[in-house]
Coordinates of N, CA and C in Angstrom, one line a residue:
X240 N 125.6 72.3 141.5 CA 125.1 71.4 140.4 C 125.6 71.8 138.9
X241 N 126.7 73.2 138.9 CA 127.2 73.9 137.7 C 128.3 73.8 137.9
X242 N 128.6 72.6 138.5 CA 130.7 72.7 139.5 C 131.2 71.4 137.7
X243 N 130.4 70.5 137.5 CA 131.1 69.8 136.2 C 130.2 70.3 134.9
X244 N 130.5 71.1 134.0 CA 129.6 71.3 133.0 C 130.5 70.8 132.0
X245 N 129.7 70.2 131.0 CA 130.0 69.3 129.6 C 130.5 69.6 128.9
X246 N 132.2 69.1 127.9 CA 132.4 70.0 127.2 C 131.1 69.9 126.3
X247 N 131.2 71.4 125.0 CA 130.2 71.3 123.7 C 130.0 69.8 123.4
X248 N 130.6 69.2 123.1 CA 130.7 68.7 122.2 C 129.9 67.0 122.8
X249 N 129.7 67.0 124.4 CA 129.3 66.1 124.7 C 127.5 66.0 125.1
X250 N 127.2 67.1 125.0 CA 125.9 68.0 125.5 C 125.2 67.4 124.6
X251 N 123.8 66.4 124.4 CA 123.1 65.8 124.3 C 121.5 66.3 124.8
X252 N 120.9 67.5 123.4 CA 119.7 67.5 123.3 C 118.8 66.8 124.0
X253 N 118.8 65.6 123.7 CA 117.9 64.7 124.5 C 118.0 64.2 125.5
X254 N 119.1 64.9 126.4 CA 119.4 64.4 128.0 C 118.6 65.9 128.6
X255 N 117.3 65.1 129.3 CA 116.5 66.0 130.4 C 117.2 66.8 131.3
X256 N 118.0 65.5 132.0 CA 119.0 66.4 132.8 C 119.9 67.6 132.2
X257 N 120.7 66.8 131.3 CA 121.6 68.6 130.9 C 120.7 69.1 130.4
X258 N 119.8 69.5 129.8 CA 118.7 70.9 129.2 C 118.4 71.1 130.7
X259 N 117.6 70.5 131.7 CA 117.5 71.6 132.9 C 118.6 71.9 133.2
X260 N 119.6 72.0 133.7 CA 121.2 72.1 134.3 C 121.0 73.3 133.6
X261 N 121.3 73.6 132.0 CA 121.5 74.4 130.9 C 120.4 75.5 130.9
X262 N 119.3 75.3 131.0 CA 118.4 76.1 131.2 C 118.9 76.6 132.3
X263 N 118.5 76.5 133.3 CA 118.4 76.7 134.9 C 119.7 78.1 134.9
X264 N 121.2 77.4 134.0 CA 122.2 78.1 134.0 C 122.2 79.5 132.7
X265 N 121.5 79.5 131.8 CA 121.8 80.5 130.6 C 120.3 80.8 130.8
X266 N 119.0 81.0 131.2 CA 117.9 81.7 131.2 C 118.0 83.3 131.2
X267 N 119.2 83.9 132.1 CA 118.9 85.3 132.3 C 119.8 85.6 131.2
X268 N 121.3 84.9 130.9 CA 122.1 85.6 130.5 C 121.0 86.5 129.2
X269 N 121.7 88.2 129.2 CA 120.7 88.7 127.9 C 121.0 88.0 126.7
X270 N 122.2 87.8 126.8 CA 122.4 86.8 124.7 C 121.8 86.2 124.5
X271 N 121.7 85.4 125.8 CA 121.2 84.3 124.9 C 119.4 84.6 125.1
X272 N 118.6 85.4 125.4 CA 117.3 85.6 125.5 C 117.5 86.4 123.9
X273 N 118.0 87.6 123.7 CA 118.1 88.3 122.8 C 118.4 87.0 121.3
X274 N 119.1 86.0 121.5 CA 119.4 84.9 120.7 C 118.0 84.5 120.0
X275 N 117.3 84.1 121.4 CA 116.3 83.4 121.4 C 114.7 84.1 120.7
X276 N 115.2 85.2 121.4 CA 114.2 86.1 120.8 C 114.2 86.7 119.4
X277 N 115.1 86.4 118.8 CA 115.8 87.0 117.2 C 115.6 86.1 116.6
X278 N 116.0 84.9 116.7 CA 116.1 83.5 116.0 C 115.0 82.9 116.3
X279 N 114.0 82.7 117.1 CA 112.5 81.8 117.1 C 111.3 82.4 117.3
X280 N 111.4 83.4 117.9 CA 110.2 84.2 118.5 C 109.8 85.8 117.1
X281 N 110.5 86.2 117.4 CA 110.3 87.6 116.3 C 110.5 87.1 115.0
X282 N 110.6 85.9 114.4 CA 110.1 85.9 113.1 C 108.9 85.4 113.0
X283 N 108.4 84.8 113.7 CA 107.5 84.1 113.5 C 106.4 85.1 113.9
X284 N 106.4 86.2 115.2 CA 105.5 87.1 115.4 C 105.8 88.0 114.6
X285 N 106.8 88.6 114.3 CA 106.9 90.5 113.3 C 107.5 89.9 112.3
X286 N 106.5 89.1 111.3 CA 107.3 88.8 109.7 C 106.8 90.3 108.7
X287 N 108.1 90.4 108.7 CA 108.4 91.1 108.0 C 107.9 91.2 106.3
X288 N 107.0 92.2 105.8 CA 106.3 92.1 104.3 C 107.1 93.2 103.5
X289 N 107.4 92.4 102.2 CA 108.0 93.5 101.3 C 107.0 94.7 101.2
X290 N 105.5 94.8 100.8 CA 104.1 95.3 100.8 C 104.0 95.9 101.9
X291 N 103.3 97.1 102.4 CA 102.6 97.4 103.7 C 101.6 98.6 103.5
X292 N 100.5 97.9 103.9 CA 99.3 98.7 104.3 C 99.5 100.3 104.6
X293 N 99.1 101.2 104.0 CA 98.9 102.2 105.1 C 97.8 103.4 104.6
X294 N 97.5 103.9 105.1 CA 96.0 105.3 105.1 C 96.2 106.4 105.3
X295 N 96.0 106.8 104.7 CA 95.8 108.3 105.0 C 94.7 109.0 105.6
X296 N 94.9 109.9 106.8 CA 93.5 110.1 107.3 C 92.7 110.6 106.4
X297 N 93.0 111.3 105.6 CA 91.8 111.1 104.0 C 91.2 109.7 103.6
X298 N 92.1 108.9 103.3 CA 91.5 107.5 103.1 C 90.5 107.4 104.1
X299 N 90.7 107.2 105.6 CA 90.3 106.6 107.1 C 89.3 106.9 106.8
X300 N 88.9 108.6 107.0 CA 87.6 109.4 107.0 C 87.0 109.7 106.1
X301 N 87.3 109.1 104.6 CA 86.6 109.5 103.5 C 85.8 108.1 103.4
X302 N 84.5 108.2 102.5 CA 84.0 106.7 102.4 C 84.1 105.5 101.3
X303 N 86.1 105.8 100.9 CA 87.1 105.2 100.5 C 86.2 103.8 101.5
X304 N 86.9 103.5 102.3 CA 86.7 102.2 103.0 C 85.5 101.7 103.9
X305 N 85.1 102.8 104.5 CA 83.8 102.8 104.8 C 82.7 103.5 104.5
X306 N 81.3 103.2 104.6 CA 80.1 103.6 104.1 C 80.2 104.6 105.1
X307 N 79.8 104.4 106.7 CA 79.5 105.2 107.5 C 80.8 105.3 108.7
X308 N 80.6 106.4 109.0 CA 81.7 106.7 109.9 C 81.0 107.9 111.2
X309 N 81.5 107.2 112.4 CA 81.1 107.1 113.6 C 81.8 108.5 114.3
X310 N 82.8 108.3 113.5 CA 83.9 109.5 114.5 C 85.3 109.6 114.0
X311 N 85.8 110.4 113.8 CA 87.3 110.6 112.8 C 88.1 111.3 114.0
X312 N 89.1 110.8 114.6 CA 90.1 111.1 115.7 C 92.0 111.9 114.9
X313 N 92.2 112.3 114.9 CA 93.8 113.2 114.7 C 93.8 114.4 114.8
X314 N 95.1 114.7 114.5 CA 95.0 116.4 114.9 C 94.5 117.4 113.9
X315 N 93.7 118.3 114.9 CA 92.9 119.3 114.6 C 93.3 120.0 113.4
X316 N 92.6 119.8 112.4 CA 92.8 121.0 111.2 C 91.6 120.8 110.4
X317 N 91.9 121.6 109.1 CA 90.6 121.4 108.2 C 90.7 120.4 106.9
X318 N 91.6 119.7 107.3 CA 91.8 118.6 105.9 C 90.9 117.6 106.1
X319 N 90.0 117.8 106.3 CA 89.4 116.8 107.0 C 88.5 116.1 104.9
X320 N 88.1 114.8 104.9 CA 87.6 113.7 103.8 C 86.4 115.0 103.4
X321 N 85.9 115.5 102.6 CA 85.3 116.5 101.7 C 83.9 116.1 102.3
X322 N 84.0 114.6 101.9 CA 82.1 114.1 103.0 C 81.8 114.3 104.6
X323 N 83.0 114.5 105.0 CA 82.6 115.4 106.4 C 82.6 116.2 107.0
X324 N 82.4 117.2 105.6 CA 82.1 118.6 105.6 C 83.2 119.2 106.5
X325 N 83.0 120.6 107.0 CA 84.1 121.0 107.9 C 84.4 120.8 109.2
X326 N 85.6 120.8 109.3 CA 86.0 120.3 111.2 C 84.9 121.4 112.1
X327 N 85.0 120.8 112.8 CA 84.0 121.7 113.8 C 85.3 121.5 115.3
X328 N 85.9 122.3 115.7 CA 86.4 122.7 116.6 C 86.0 123.3 118.0
X329 N 86.3 122.8 118.8 CA 85.8 123.6 120.1 C 85.9 124.8 120.4
X330 N 85.4 125.4 120.5 CA 85.3 126.7 120.8 C 86.6 127.1 121.8
X331 N 87.3 127.9 121.5 CA 88.6 128.3 122.1 C 89.8 127.1 122.0
X332 N 90.0 126.2 121.3 CA 90.8 125.5 120.6 C 91.8 126.0 120.6
X333 N 91.9 126.4 119.6 CA 93.2 127.2 118.6 C 93.7 128.4 119.7
X334 N 92.5 129.4 120.3 CA 93.2 129.9 122.0 C 93.9 129.5 122.7
X335 N 93.9 128.1 122.9 CA 94.5 127.5 124.2 C 95.6 127.1 123.4
X336 N 95.5 126.1 122.1 CA 97.1 125.7 121.7 C 97.8 127.3 121.5
X337 N 97.4 128.6 121.1 CA 98.2 129.5 121.1 C 98.7 129.8 122.4
X338 N 97.9 130.0 123.4 CA 98.4 130.2 124.9 C 99.1 129.4 125.4
X339 N 99.0 128.1 125.6 CA 100.6 127.2 125.4 C 101.5 127.6 125.2
X340 N 101.6 127.1 123.8 CA 103.1 127.5 122.7 C 103.8 128.8 123.4
X341 N 103.1 129.8 123.6 CA 103.9 130.8 123.9 C 103.7 131.1 124.9
X342 N 103.6 130.3 126.1 CA 103.8 130.9 127.6 C 105.0 129.9 127.9
X343 N 106.2 130.8 128.7 CA 107.6 130.6 128.9 C 108.1 129.9 130.1
X344 N 106.6 129.7 131.1 CA 106.2 128.5 132.2 C 106.5 127.1 131.3
X345 N 106.0 127.0 130.1 CA 105.2 125.9 129.3 C 106.4 125.1 128.2
X346 N 106.6 126.5 127.9 CA 107.8 126.0 126.2 C 109.5 126.7 126.6
X347 N 109.9 126.3 125.9 CA 110.9 126.6 126.0 C 111.7 126.7 124.5
X348 N 112.8 127.6 124.3 CA 113.2 127.0 122.6 C 114.4 127.2 123.0
X349 N 115.4 126.7 121.9 CA 117.0 126.8 122.2 C 117.7 126.9 120.3
X350 N 118.1 127.9 120.7 CA 119.0 128.0 119.4 C 119.7 127.5 119.0
X351 N 120.1 126.7 117.8 CA 121.0 126.3 117.2 C 122.1 126.6 116.9
X352 N 123.0 126.6 117.2 CA 124.8 127.3 116.4 C 124.8 126.8 114.6
X353 N 125.5 126.9 114.2 CA 125.9 127.2 113.1 C 126.4 126.5 113.1
X354 N 126.6 124.8 111.8 CA 126.8 123.6 111.7 C 126.0 122.7 113.0
X355 N 125.2 123.0 113.5 CA 124.2 122.1 114.3 C 124.5 120.5 113.6
X356 N 124.1 119.7 114.2 CA 123.7 118.2 113.5 C 122.8 117.4 114.2
X357 N 121.7 116.3 114.0 CA 121.0 116.3 114.8 C 121.6 115.4 116.0
X358 N 122.7 114.8 115.8 CA 123.6 114.7 117.4 C 123.9 115.4 118.3
X359 N 124.3 116.5 117.6 CA 124.2 117.8 118.6 C 123.2 118.5 119.7
X360 N 122.1 118.4 118.5 CA 120.6 118.3 119.1 C 120.7 117.5 120.5
X361 N 120.7 116.0 119.7 CA 120.3 115.4 121.1 C 121.5 115.0 122.5
X362 N 123.0 115.9 122.0 CA 123.7 115.9 123.0 C 123.3 117.3 123.8
X363 N 122.6 118.3 123.4 CA 121.8 119.3 123.9 C 120.7 119.0 124.8
X364 N 120.1 118.0 124.6 CA 119.2 117.5 125.3 C 119.5 116.8 125.8
X365 N 121.0 116.1 126.2 CA 120.5 114.8 127.1 C 121.6 115.9 128.6
X366 N 122.1 116.7 127.7 CA 122.5 117.6 129.2 C 121.9 119.2 129.9
X367 N 120.8 118.8 129.1 CA 119.7 120.3 129.5 C 119.0 120.2 130.2
X368 N 119.0 118.9 131.2 CA 117.8 119.0 132.3 C 116.5 118.3 131.3
X369 N 116.0 118.5 130.1 CA 115.0 117.7 129.7 C 114.3 117.0 130.3
X370 N 113.2 116.4 130.3 CA 112.5 115.2 130.6 C 112.0 115.0 129.0
X371 N 111.8 115.7 128.1 CA 111.0 115.1 126.7 C 111.3 115.5 125.5
X372 N 111.2 115.2 124.8 CA 112.2 115.5 123.6 C 111.0 115.9 122.3
X373 N 110.4 116.9 121.7 CA 109.5 116.8 120.8 C 109.7 117.8 119.9
X374 N 110.3 116.6 118.9 CA 111.0 117.2 117.7 C 109.7 117.4 116.3
X375 N 109.5 118.4 116.8 CA 108.1 118.8 115.7 C 108.9 119.8 114.1
X376 N 110.1 120.0 114.4 CA 110.8 120.3 113.7 C 111.5 119.5 112.2
X377 N 111.2 118.2 112.9 CA 112.0 117.0 112.7 C 113.5 117.2 111.9
X378 N 113.8 117.8 113.2 CA 115.6 117.8 113.4 C 116.6 116.7 113.0
X379 N 116.0 115.5 114.0 CA 116.6 114.7 114.5 C 116.3 113.7 113.1
X380 N 117.1 113.9 111.9 CA 117.3 112.6 110.6 C 118.1 112.0 110.1
X381 N 117.8 110.9 110.0 CA 118.8 109.4 109.6 C 118.7 108.6 110.7
X382 N 117.9 108.7 111.4 CA 118.3 108.1 113.4 C 116.6 107.4 113.1
X383 N 116.4 105.8 113.5 CA 115.6 105.5 114.0 C 114.8 106.0 115.4
X384 N 114.0 106.0 115.9 CA 113.4 106.3 117.1 C 114.3 105.5 118.3
X385 N 114.4 104.2 117.9 CA 115.4 103.0 118.5 C 116.5 103.5 119.1
X386 N 117.1 104.1 117.6 CA 118.6 104.4 117.8 C 119.0 106.5 118.6
X387 N 118.1 106.8 118.5 CA 117.6 108.1 118.9 C 118.0 107.6 120.7
X388 N 116.5 106.1 121.3 CA 117.2 106.2 122.7 C 118.2 105.6 122.7
X389 N 118.7 105.2 122.2 CA 120.1 104.6 122.6 C 121.0 105.2 122.4
X390 N 121.1 106.7 121.9 CA 122.2 107.5 121.9 C 122.0 108.6 123.0
X391 N 120.9 108.5 123.3 CA 120.5 109.3 124.3 C 120.8 108.7 126.1
X392 N 120.4 107.2 126.0 CA 121.3 106.7 127.1 C 122.7 106.6 127.2
X393 N 123.1 106.5 126.2 CA 124.8 106.1 125.9 C 125.3 108.3 126.5
X394 N 124.6 109.0 126.5 CA 125.3 110.1 126.4 C 125.8 110.6 127.5
X395 N 126.6 111.4 127.2 CA 127.5 111.6 128.5 C 126.8 113.0 128.9
X396 N 126.5 113.1 130.3 CA 126.0 114.1 131.1 C 124.6 113.8 131.2
X397 N 123.6 112.3 130.6 CA 122.3 112.3 130.9 C 122.0 111.5 132.4
X398 N 121.5 112.3 132.8 CA 120.5 112.4 134.2 C 120.7 110.7 134.6
X399 N 121.0 110.0 135.4 CA 121.7 108.8 135.8 C 119.8 108.3 136.0
X400 N 119.0 109.3 136.0 CA 117.1 108.7 136.5 C 117.0 108.2 134.8
X401 N 117.7 108.2 134.5 CA 116.5 108.2 133.0 C 117.6 106.7 132.3
X402 N 118.4 106.6 132.7 CA 119.6 105.4 132.2 C 119.0 103.9 132.4

């Protein structure tokens, strides 16, 4: 079926037989899929807006947007909207956090050499046998989440099970 592929200038998009053969031939090629997504699907479904709507926990938990709030979710802290009163922490929560963050069987630390860079941190993660990277100090700067993932997937020493 694919032995006699026509020269590009002879292909007619109105010819259903030609289109069917080309579809079966090209449908699983990553570059074709990427082109189709980038040019037809993403522009319609992921429109970029020049203005973005954003809200902080203060905005969402206060009466600015809603008159009645039935719950509030977020990182436990005392930075709640004034209207909500003081945060009611679960008894023992602070102690549990401190316990786990200081338990050497759960948490390890890595001292960085002078002159470290975001990519040197990623290289250490890739070769260190880690299964998670939690960048609480925001050390990985100048890279998007996608770029960090791509860098780690290409890094020498990254275990094959993660590639």
